[in-house]
Short mmCIF file of C-alpha atoms and ligand atoms in Angstrom, two decimals:
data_model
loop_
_atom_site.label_atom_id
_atom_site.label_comp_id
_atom_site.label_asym_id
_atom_site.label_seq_id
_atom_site.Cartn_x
_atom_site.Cartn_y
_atom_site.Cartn_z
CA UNK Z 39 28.94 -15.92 0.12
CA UNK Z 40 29.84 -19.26 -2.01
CA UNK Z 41 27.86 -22.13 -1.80
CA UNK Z 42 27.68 -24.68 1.78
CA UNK Z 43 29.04 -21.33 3.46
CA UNK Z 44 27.16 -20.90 6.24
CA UNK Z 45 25.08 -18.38 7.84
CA UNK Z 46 24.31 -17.55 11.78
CA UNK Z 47 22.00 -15.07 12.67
CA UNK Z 48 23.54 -14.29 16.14
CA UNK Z 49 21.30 -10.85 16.41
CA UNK Z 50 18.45 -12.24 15.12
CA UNK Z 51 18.39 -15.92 17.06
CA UNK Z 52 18.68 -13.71 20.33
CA UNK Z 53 15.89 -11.73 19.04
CA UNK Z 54 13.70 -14.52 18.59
CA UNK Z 55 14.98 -16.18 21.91
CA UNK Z 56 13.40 -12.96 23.72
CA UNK Z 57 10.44 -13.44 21.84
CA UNK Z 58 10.56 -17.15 23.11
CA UNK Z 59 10.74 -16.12 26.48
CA UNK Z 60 9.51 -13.25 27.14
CA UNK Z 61 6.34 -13.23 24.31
CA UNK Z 62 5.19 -10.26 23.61
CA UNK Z 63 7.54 -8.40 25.72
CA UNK Z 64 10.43 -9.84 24.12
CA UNK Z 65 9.45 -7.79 21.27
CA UNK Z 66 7.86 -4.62 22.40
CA UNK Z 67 9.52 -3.47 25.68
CA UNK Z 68 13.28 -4.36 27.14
CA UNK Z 69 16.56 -4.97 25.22
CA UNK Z 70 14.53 -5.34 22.07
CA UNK Z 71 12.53 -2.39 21.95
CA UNK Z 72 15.81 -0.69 23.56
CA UNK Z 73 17.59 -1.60 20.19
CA UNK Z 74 14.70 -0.55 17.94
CA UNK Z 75 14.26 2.59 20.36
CA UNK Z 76 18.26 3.40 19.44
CA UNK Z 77 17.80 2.85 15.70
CA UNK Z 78 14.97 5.33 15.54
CA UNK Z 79 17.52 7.90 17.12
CA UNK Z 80 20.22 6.69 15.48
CA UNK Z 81 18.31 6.81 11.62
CA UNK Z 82 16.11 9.33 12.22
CA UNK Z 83 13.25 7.44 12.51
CA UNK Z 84 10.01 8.43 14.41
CA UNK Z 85 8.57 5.43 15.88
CA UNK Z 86 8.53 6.15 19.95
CA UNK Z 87 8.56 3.84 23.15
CA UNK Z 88 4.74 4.58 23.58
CA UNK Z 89 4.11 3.55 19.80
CA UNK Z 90 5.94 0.12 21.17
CA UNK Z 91 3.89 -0.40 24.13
CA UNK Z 92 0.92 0.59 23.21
CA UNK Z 93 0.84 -1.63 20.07
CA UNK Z 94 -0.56 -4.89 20.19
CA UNK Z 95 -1.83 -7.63 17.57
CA UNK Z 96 -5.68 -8.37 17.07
CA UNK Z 97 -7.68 -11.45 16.99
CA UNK Z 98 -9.33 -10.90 13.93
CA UNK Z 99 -12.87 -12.88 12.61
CA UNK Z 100 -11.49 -14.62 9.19
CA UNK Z 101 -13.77 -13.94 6.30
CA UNK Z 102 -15.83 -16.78 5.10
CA UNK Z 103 -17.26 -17.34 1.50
CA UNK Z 104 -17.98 -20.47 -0.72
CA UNK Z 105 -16.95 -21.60 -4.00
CA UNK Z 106 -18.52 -24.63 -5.48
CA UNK Z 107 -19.49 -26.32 -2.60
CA UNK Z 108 -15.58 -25.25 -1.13
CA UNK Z 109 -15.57 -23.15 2.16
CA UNK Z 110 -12.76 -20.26 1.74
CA UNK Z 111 -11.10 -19.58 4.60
CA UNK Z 112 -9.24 -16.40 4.13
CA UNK Z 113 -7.97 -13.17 6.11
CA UNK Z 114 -10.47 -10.03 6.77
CA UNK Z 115 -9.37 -6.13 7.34
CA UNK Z 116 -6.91 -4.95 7.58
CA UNK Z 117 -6.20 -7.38 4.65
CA UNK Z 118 -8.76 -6.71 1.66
CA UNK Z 119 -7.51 -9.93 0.61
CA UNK Z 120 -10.47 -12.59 1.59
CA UNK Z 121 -13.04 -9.63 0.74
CA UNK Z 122 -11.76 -9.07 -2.42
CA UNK Z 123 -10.92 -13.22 -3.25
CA UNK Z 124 -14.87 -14.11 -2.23
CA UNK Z 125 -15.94 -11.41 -4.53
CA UNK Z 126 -13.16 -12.65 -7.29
CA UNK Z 127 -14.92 -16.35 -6.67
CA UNK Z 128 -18.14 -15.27 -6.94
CA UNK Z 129 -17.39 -13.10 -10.20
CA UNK Z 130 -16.14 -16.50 -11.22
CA UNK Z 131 -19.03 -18.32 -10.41
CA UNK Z 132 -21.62 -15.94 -11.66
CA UNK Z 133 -19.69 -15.38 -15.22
CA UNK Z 134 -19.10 -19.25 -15.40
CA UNK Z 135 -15.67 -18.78 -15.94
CA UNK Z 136 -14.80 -22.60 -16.05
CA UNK Z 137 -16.32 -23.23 -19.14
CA UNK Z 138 -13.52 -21.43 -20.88
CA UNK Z 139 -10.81 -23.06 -21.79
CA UNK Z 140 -7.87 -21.84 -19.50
CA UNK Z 141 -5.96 -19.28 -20.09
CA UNK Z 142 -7.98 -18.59 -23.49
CA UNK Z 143 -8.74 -15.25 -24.68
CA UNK Z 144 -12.36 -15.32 -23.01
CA UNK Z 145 -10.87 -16.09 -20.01
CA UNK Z 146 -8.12 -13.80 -19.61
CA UNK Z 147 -10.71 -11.06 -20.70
CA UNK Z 148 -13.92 -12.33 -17.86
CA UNK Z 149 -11.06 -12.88 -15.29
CA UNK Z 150 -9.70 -8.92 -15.76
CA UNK Z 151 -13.17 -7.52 -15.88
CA UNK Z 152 -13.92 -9.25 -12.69
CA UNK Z 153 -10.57 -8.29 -11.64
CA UNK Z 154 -10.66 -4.31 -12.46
CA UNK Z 155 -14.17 -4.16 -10.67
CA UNK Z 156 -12.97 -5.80 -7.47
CA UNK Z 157 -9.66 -3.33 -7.34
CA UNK Z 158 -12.13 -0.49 -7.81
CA UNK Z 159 -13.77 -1.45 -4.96
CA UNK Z 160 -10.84 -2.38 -2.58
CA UNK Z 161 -9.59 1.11 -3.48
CA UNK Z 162 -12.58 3.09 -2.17
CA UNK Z 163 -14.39 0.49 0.83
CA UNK Z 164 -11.22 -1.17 2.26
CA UNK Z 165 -9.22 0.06 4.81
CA UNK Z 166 -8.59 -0.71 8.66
CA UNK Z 167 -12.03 -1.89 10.39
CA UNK Z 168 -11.47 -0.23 13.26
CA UNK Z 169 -11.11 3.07 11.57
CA UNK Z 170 -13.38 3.22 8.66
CA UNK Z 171 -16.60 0.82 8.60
CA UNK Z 172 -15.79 -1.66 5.89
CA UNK Z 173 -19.23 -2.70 4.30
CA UNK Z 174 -18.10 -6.22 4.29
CA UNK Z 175 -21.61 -8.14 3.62
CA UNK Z 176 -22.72 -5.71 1.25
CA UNK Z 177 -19.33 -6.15 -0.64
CA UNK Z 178 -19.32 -10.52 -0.70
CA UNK Z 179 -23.63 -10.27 -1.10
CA UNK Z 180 -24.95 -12.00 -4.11
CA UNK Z 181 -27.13 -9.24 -4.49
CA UNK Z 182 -24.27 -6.43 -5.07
CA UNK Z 183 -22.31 -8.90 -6.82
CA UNK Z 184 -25.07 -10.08 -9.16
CA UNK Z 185 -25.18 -5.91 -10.63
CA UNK Z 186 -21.68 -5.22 -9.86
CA UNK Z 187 -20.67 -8.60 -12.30
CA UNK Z 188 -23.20 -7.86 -14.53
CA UNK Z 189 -22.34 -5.12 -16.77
CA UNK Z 190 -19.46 -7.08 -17.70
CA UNK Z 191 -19.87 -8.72 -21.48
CA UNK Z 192 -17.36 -9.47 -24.42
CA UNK Z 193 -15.86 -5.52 -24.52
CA UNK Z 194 -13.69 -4.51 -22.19
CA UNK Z 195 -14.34 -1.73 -19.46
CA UNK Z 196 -12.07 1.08 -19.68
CA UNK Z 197 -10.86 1.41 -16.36
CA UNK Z 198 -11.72 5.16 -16.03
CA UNK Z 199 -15.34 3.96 -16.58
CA UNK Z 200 -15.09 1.97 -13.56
CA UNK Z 201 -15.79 3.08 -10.16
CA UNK Z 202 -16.25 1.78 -6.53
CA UNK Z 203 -19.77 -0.38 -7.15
CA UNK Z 204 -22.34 1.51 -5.32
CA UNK Z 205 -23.13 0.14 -1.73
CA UNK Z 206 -25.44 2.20 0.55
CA UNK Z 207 -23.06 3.12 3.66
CA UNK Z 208 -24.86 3.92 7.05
CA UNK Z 209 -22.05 6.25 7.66
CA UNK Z 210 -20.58 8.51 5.46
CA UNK Z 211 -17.98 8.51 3.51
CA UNK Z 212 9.05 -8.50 1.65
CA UNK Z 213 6.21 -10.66 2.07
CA UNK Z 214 6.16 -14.48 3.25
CA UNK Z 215 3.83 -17.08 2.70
CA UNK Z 216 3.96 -20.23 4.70
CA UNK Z 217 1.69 -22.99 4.52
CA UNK Z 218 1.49 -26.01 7.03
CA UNK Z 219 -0.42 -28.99 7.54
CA UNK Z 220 0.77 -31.03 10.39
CA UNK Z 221 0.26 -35.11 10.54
CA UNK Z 222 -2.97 -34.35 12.81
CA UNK Z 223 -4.78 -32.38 9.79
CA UNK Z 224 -4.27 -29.09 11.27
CA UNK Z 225 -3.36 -26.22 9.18
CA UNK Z 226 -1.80 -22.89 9.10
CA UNK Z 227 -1.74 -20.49 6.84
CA UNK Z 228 0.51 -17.51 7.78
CA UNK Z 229 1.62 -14.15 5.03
CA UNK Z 230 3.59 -12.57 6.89
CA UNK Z 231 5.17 -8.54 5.17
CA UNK Z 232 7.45 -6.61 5.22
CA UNK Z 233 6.20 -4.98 2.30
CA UNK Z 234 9.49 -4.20 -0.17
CA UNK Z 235 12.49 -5.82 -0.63
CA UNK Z 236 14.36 -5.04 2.53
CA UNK Z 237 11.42 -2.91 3.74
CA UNK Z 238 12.81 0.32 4.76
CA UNK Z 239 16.12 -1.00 4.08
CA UNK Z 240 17.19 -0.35 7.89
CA UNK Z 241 18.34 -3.17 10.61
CA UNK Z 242 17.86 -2.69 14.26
CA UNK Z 243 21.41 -2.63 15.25
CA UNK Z 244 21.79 -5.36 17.35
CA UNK Z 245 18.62 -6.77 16.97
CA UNK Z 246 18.90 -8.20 13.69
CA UNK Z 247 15.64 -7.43 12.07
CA UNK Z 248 14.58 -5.17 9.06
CA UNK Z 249 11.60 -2.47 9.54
CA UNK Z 250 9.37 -2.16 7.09
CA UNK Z 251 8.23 0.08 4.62
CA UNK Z 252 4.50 -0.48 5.29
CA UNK Z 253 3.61 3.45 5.12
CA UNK Z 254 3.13 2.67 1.63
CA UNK Z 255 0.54 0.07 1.76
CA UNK Z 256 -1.31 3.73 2.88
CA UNK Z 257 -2.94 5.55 0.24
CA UNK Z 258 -1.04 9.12 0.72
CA UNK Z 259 -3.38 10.86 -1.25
CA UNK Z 260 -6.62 10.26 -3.67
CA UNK Z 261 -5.56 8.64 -6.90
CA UNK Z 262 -2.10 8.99 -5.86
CA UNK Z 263 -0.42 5.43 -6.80
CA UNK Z 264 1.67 3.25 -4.25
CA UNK Z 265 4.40 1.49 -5.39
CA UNK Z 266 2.11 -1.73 -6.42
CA UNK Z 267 0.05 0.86 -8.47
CA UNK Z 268 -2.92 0.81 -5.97
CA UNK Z 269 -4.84 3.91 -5.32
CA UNK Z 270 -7.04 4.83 -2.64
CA UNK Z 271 -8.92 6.88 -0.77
CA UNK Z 272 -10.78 7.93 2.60
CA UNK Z 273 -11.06 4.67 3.89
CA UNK Z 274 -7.42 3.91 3.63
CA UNK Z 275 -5.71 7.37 3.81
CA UNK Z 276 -3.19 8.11 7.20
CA UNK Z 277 -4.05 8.08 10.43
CA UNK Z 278 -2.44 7.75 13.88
CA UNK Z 279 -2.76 3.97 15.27
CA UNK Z 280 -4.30 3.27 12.01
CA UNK Z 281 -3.73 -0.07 10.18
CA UNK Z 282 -2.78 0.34 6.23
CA UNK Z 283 -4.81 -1.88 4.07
CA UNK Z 284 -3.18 -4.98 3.09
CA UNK Z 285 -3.57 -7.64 0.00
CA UNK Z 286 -2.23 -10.22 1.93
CA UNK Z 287 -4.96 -13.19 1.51
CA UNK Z 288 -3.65 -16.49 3.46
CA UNK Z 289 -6.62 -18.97 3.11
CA UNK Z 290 -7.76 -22.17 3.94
CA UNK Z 291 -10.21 -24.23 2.27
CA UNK Z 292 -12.43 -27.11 3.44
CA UNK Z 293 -14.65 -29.20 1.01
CA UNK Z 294 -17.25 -31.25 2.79
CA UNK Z 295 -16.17 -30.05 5.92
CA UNK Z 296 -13.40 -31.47 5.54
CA UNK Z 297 -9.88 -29.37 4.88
CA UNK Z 298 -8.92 -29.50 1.00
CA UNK Z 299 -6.51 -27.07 0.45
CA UNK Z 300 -4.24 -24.40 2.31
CA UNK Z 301 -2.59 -21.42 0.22
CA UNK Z 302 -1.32 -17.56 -0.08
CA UNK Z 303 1.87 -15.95 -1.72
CA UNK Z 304 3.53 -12.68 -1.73
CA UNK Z 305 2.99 -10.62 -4.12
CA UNK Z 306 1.88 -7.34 -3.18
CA UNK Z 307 -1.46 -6.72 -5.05
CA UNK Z 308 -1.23 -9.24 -7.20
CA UNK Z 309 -1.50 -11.66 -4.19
CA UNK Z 310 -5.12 -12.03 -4.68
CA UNK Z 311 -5.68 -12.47 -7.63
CA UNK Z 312 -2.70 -15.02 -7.70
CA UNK Z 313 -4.76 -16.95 -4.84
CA UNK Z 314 -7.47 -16.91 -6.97
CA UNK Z 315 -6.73 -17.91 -9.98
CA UNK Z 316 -4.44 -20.99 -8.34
CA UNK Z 317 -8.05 -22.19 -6.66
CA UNK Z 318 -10.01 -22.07 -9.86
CA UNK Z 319 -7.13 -23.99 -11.38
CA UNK Z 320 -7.55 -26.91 -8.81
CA UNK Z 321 -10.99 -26.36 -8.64
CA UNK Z 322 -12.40 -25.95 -12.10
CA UNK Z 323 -9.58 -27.01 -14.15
CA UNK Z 324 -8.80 -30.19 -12.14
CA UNK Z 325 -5.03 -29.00 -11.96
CA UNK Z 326 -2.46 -30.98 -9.53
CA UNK Z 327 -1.24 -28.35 -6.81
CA UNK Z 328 2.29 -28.15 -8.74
CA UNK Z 329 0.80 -27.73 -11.88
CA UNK Z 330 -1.59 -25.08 -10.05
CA UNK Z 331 1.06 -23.28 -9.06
CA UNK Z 332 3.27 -23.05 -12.06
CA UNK Z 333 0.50 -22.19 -14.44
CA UNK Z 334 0.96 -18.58 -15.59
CA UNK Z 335 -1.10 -16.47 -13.61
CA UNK Z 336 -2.72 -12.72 -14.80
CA UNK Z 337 -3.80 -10.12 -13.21
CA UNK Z 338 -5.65 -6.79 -13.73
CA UNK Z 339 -5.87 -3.92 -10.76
CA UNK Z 340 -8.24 -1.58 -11.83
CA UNK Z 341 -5.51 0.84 -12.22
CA UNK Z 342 -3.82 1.16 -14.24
CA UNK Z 343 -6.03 -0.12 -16.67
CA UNK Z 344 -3.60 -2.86 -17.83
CA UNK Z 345 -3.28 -6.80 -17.72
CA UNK Z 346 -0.23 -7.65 -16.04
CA UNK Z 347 0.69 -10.57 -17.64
CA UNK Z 348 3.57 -13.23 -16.67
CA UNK Z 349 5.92 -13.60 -20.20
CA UNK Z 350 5.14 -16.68 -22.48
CA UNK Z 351 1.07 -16.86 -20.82
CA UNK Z 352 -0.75 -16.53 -23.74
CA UNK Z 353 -0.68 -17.46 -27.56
CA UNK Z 354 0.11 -14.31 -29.62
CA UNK Z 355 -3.59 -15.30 -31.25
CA UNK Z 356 -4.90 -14.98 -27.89
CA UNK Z 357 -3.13 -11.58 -27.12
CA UNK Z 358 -4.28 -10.37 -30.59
CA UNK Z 359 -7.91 -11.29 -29.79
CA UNK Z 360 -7.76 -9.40 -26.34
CA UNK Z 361 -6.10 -6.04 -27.66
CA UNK Z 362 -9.34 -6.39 -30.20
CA UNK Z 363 -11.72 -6.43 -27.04
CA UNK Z 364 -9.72 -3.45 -25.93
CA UNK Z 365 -7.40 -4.46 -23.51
CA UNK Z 366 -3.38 -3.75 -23.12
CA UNK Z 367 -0.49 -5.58 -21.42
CA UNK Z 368 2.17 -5.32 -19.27
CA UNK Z 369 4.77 -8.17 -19.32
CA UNK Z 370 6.11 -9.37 -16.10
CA UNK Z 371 8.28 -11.85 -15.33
CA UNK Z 372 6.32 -13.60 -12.66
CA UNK Z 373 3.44 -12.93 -10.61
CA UNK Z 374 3.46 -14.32 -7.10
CA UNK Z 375 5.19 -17.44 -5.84
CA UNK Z 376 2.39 -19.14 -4.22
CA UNK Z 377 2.96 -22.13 -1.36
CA UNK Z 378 0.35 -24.35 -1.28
CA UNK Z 379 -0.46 -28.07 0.05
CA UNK Z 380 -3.61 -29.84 -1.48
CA UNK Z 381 -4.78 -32.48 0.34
CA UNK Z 382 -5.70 -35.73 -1.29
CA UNK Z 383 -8.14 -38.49 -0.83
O1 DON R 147 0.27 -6.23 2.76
C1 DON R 147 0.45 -6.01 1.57
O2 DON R 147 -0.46 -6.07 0.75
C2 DON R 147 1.85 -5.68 1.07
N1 DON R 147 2.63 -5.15 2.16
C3 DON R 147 2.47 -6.92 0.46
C4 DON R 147 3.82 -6.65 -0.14
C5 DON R 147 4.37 -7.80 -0.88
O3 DON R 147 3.74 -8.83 -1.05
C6 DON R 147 5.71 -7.59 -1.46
N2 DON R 147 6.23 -8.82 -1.99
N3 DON R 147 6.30 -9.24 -3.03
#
């Protein structure tokens, strides 16, 4: 391909033309499903005609927290992203975060701690609601937050001295960010995945599509990494007509009732703390959305017990005084590509 080539979609237009027509249909039964149907036996794949039909999307409650007198908006389970982004905020808010200078050493260290602790938990309470009973208010309560945040002070936390926080169950045991705002003030914010590049790397012949490789968003087995490095457990392992647990965190913000700001990237599990880390930059660091989104992001996962770091982030003073607190880093060359609109006055 050179440059002003360009490029028509024929399978995929028609594709989306069913969908246009025919909804949900268009998708999951007739010539579309017929195509997908065919690739399965043609590739070997496994997903059946009664898989298609008897899939359908949910209307899901979104998960609603406050930061600062700002009301997050974000995406529940499936998605542990607007759990774990109100617990990140509240970490934030509770460990006063903003009166470090950004990026500093301070902050780089409070933001992983917070960080670790909230991966730790994602890894053993998140997983598809309508499987495993997420404890969703315990996890966002001030109260659990308050002694989850707390232990956290100028050392860093090994991460194998870090588990799940302790929350009293009842019961036992290529991603896509859009963001819109239209001229009315209404506002979309859609991630859309995939999950890696080229997903299972097969098209529906025909059809024009890729499937995904979402098995891995799974946890296969305890401990066992996926290929962002998450592990998991119970709550997220396989299960038929289960839902793998997702990072994906779009999120809308209001401030005075009134919307402020709309935003989510890809990422895989870096995607929250990328979303987080862009609001406390507006918010606390009175960053333009541009400069929001350029600044260097971090981002630790509990496991492995590393800050993955974007290149050029930090001073080498700054990296010096974080190895002395104990932590490592893994250079990356970027983390997330977040799409964002802030509205203004
Ligand atoms: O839902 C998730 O968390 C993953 N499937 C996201 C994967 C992703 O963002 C890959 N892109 N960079």
């Amino acid at each position: 391909w050179k440059e002003n080539d360009v490029l028509i979609q024929d399978d995929l237009g028609n594709t989306l033309s069913r969908i246009k027509t025919d909804k949900r249909n268009g998708f999951y039964s007739g010539i579309t499903a017929e195509l997908i149907l065919k690739e399965m036996i043609d590739g070997g794949g496994i997903i059946t005609k009664d898989d298609l039909e008897n899939y359908s999307s949910i209307w899901r409650e979104a998960v609603i927290g406050y930061y600062k007198n700002h009301k997050i908006i974000s995406m529940g389970p499936p998605s542990s992203g607007g759990i774990a982004l109100n617990q990140l905020l509240k970490g934030a808010e509770m460990l006063e975060v903003s009166n470090y200078d950004h990026n500093s050493s301070d902050y780089v260290h409070l933001l992983s701690e917070i960080e670790s602790r909230v991966y730790a938990d994602r890894a053993t309470y998140l997983g598809d609601p309508d499987f495993y009973k997420v404890p969703q208010k315990e996890l966002i309560s001030s109260n659990y937050l308050s002694e989850r945040f707390g232990t956290i002070n100028h050392l860093k936390t090994p991460s194998n001295q870090i588990k799940e926080g302790d929350i009293d169950l009842i019961e036992s045991e290529e991603t896509t960010h859009f963001s819109i705002v239209d001229k009315f003030g209404n506002a979309i914010s859609v991630t859309t995945t995939i999950n890696g590049a080229y997903g299972s790397k097969v098209v529906v012949d025909g059809a024009g599509f890729l499937l995904n490789n979402e098995m891995d968003d799974f946890s296969v087995k305890p401990g066992h990494p996926n290929m962002f490095g998450l592990v998991g457990g119970e709550a997220n392992s396989i299960e038929p007509n289960k839902r793998m647990l997702s990072s994906m965190s779009p999120t809308i913000i209001e401030k005075d009732n009134k919307l402020f700001m709309v935003l989510g990237t890809p990422g895989g599990s870096t995607i929250i703390t990328s979303v987080f880390q862009t609001i406390l930059n507006v918010i606390d660091f009175n960053m333009g959305m541009q400069e929001a989104v350029d600044s260097k992001k971090f981002h630790h996962q509990w496991l492995p017990d590393a800050i993955i770091i974007e290149k050029n982030t930090l001073s080498q003073e700054n990296i010096n005084l974080l190895k002395e607190k104990g932590h490592t880093f893994v250079e990356r060359n970027s983390i997330g590509r977040m799409d964002c609109i802030l509205i203004k006055d």
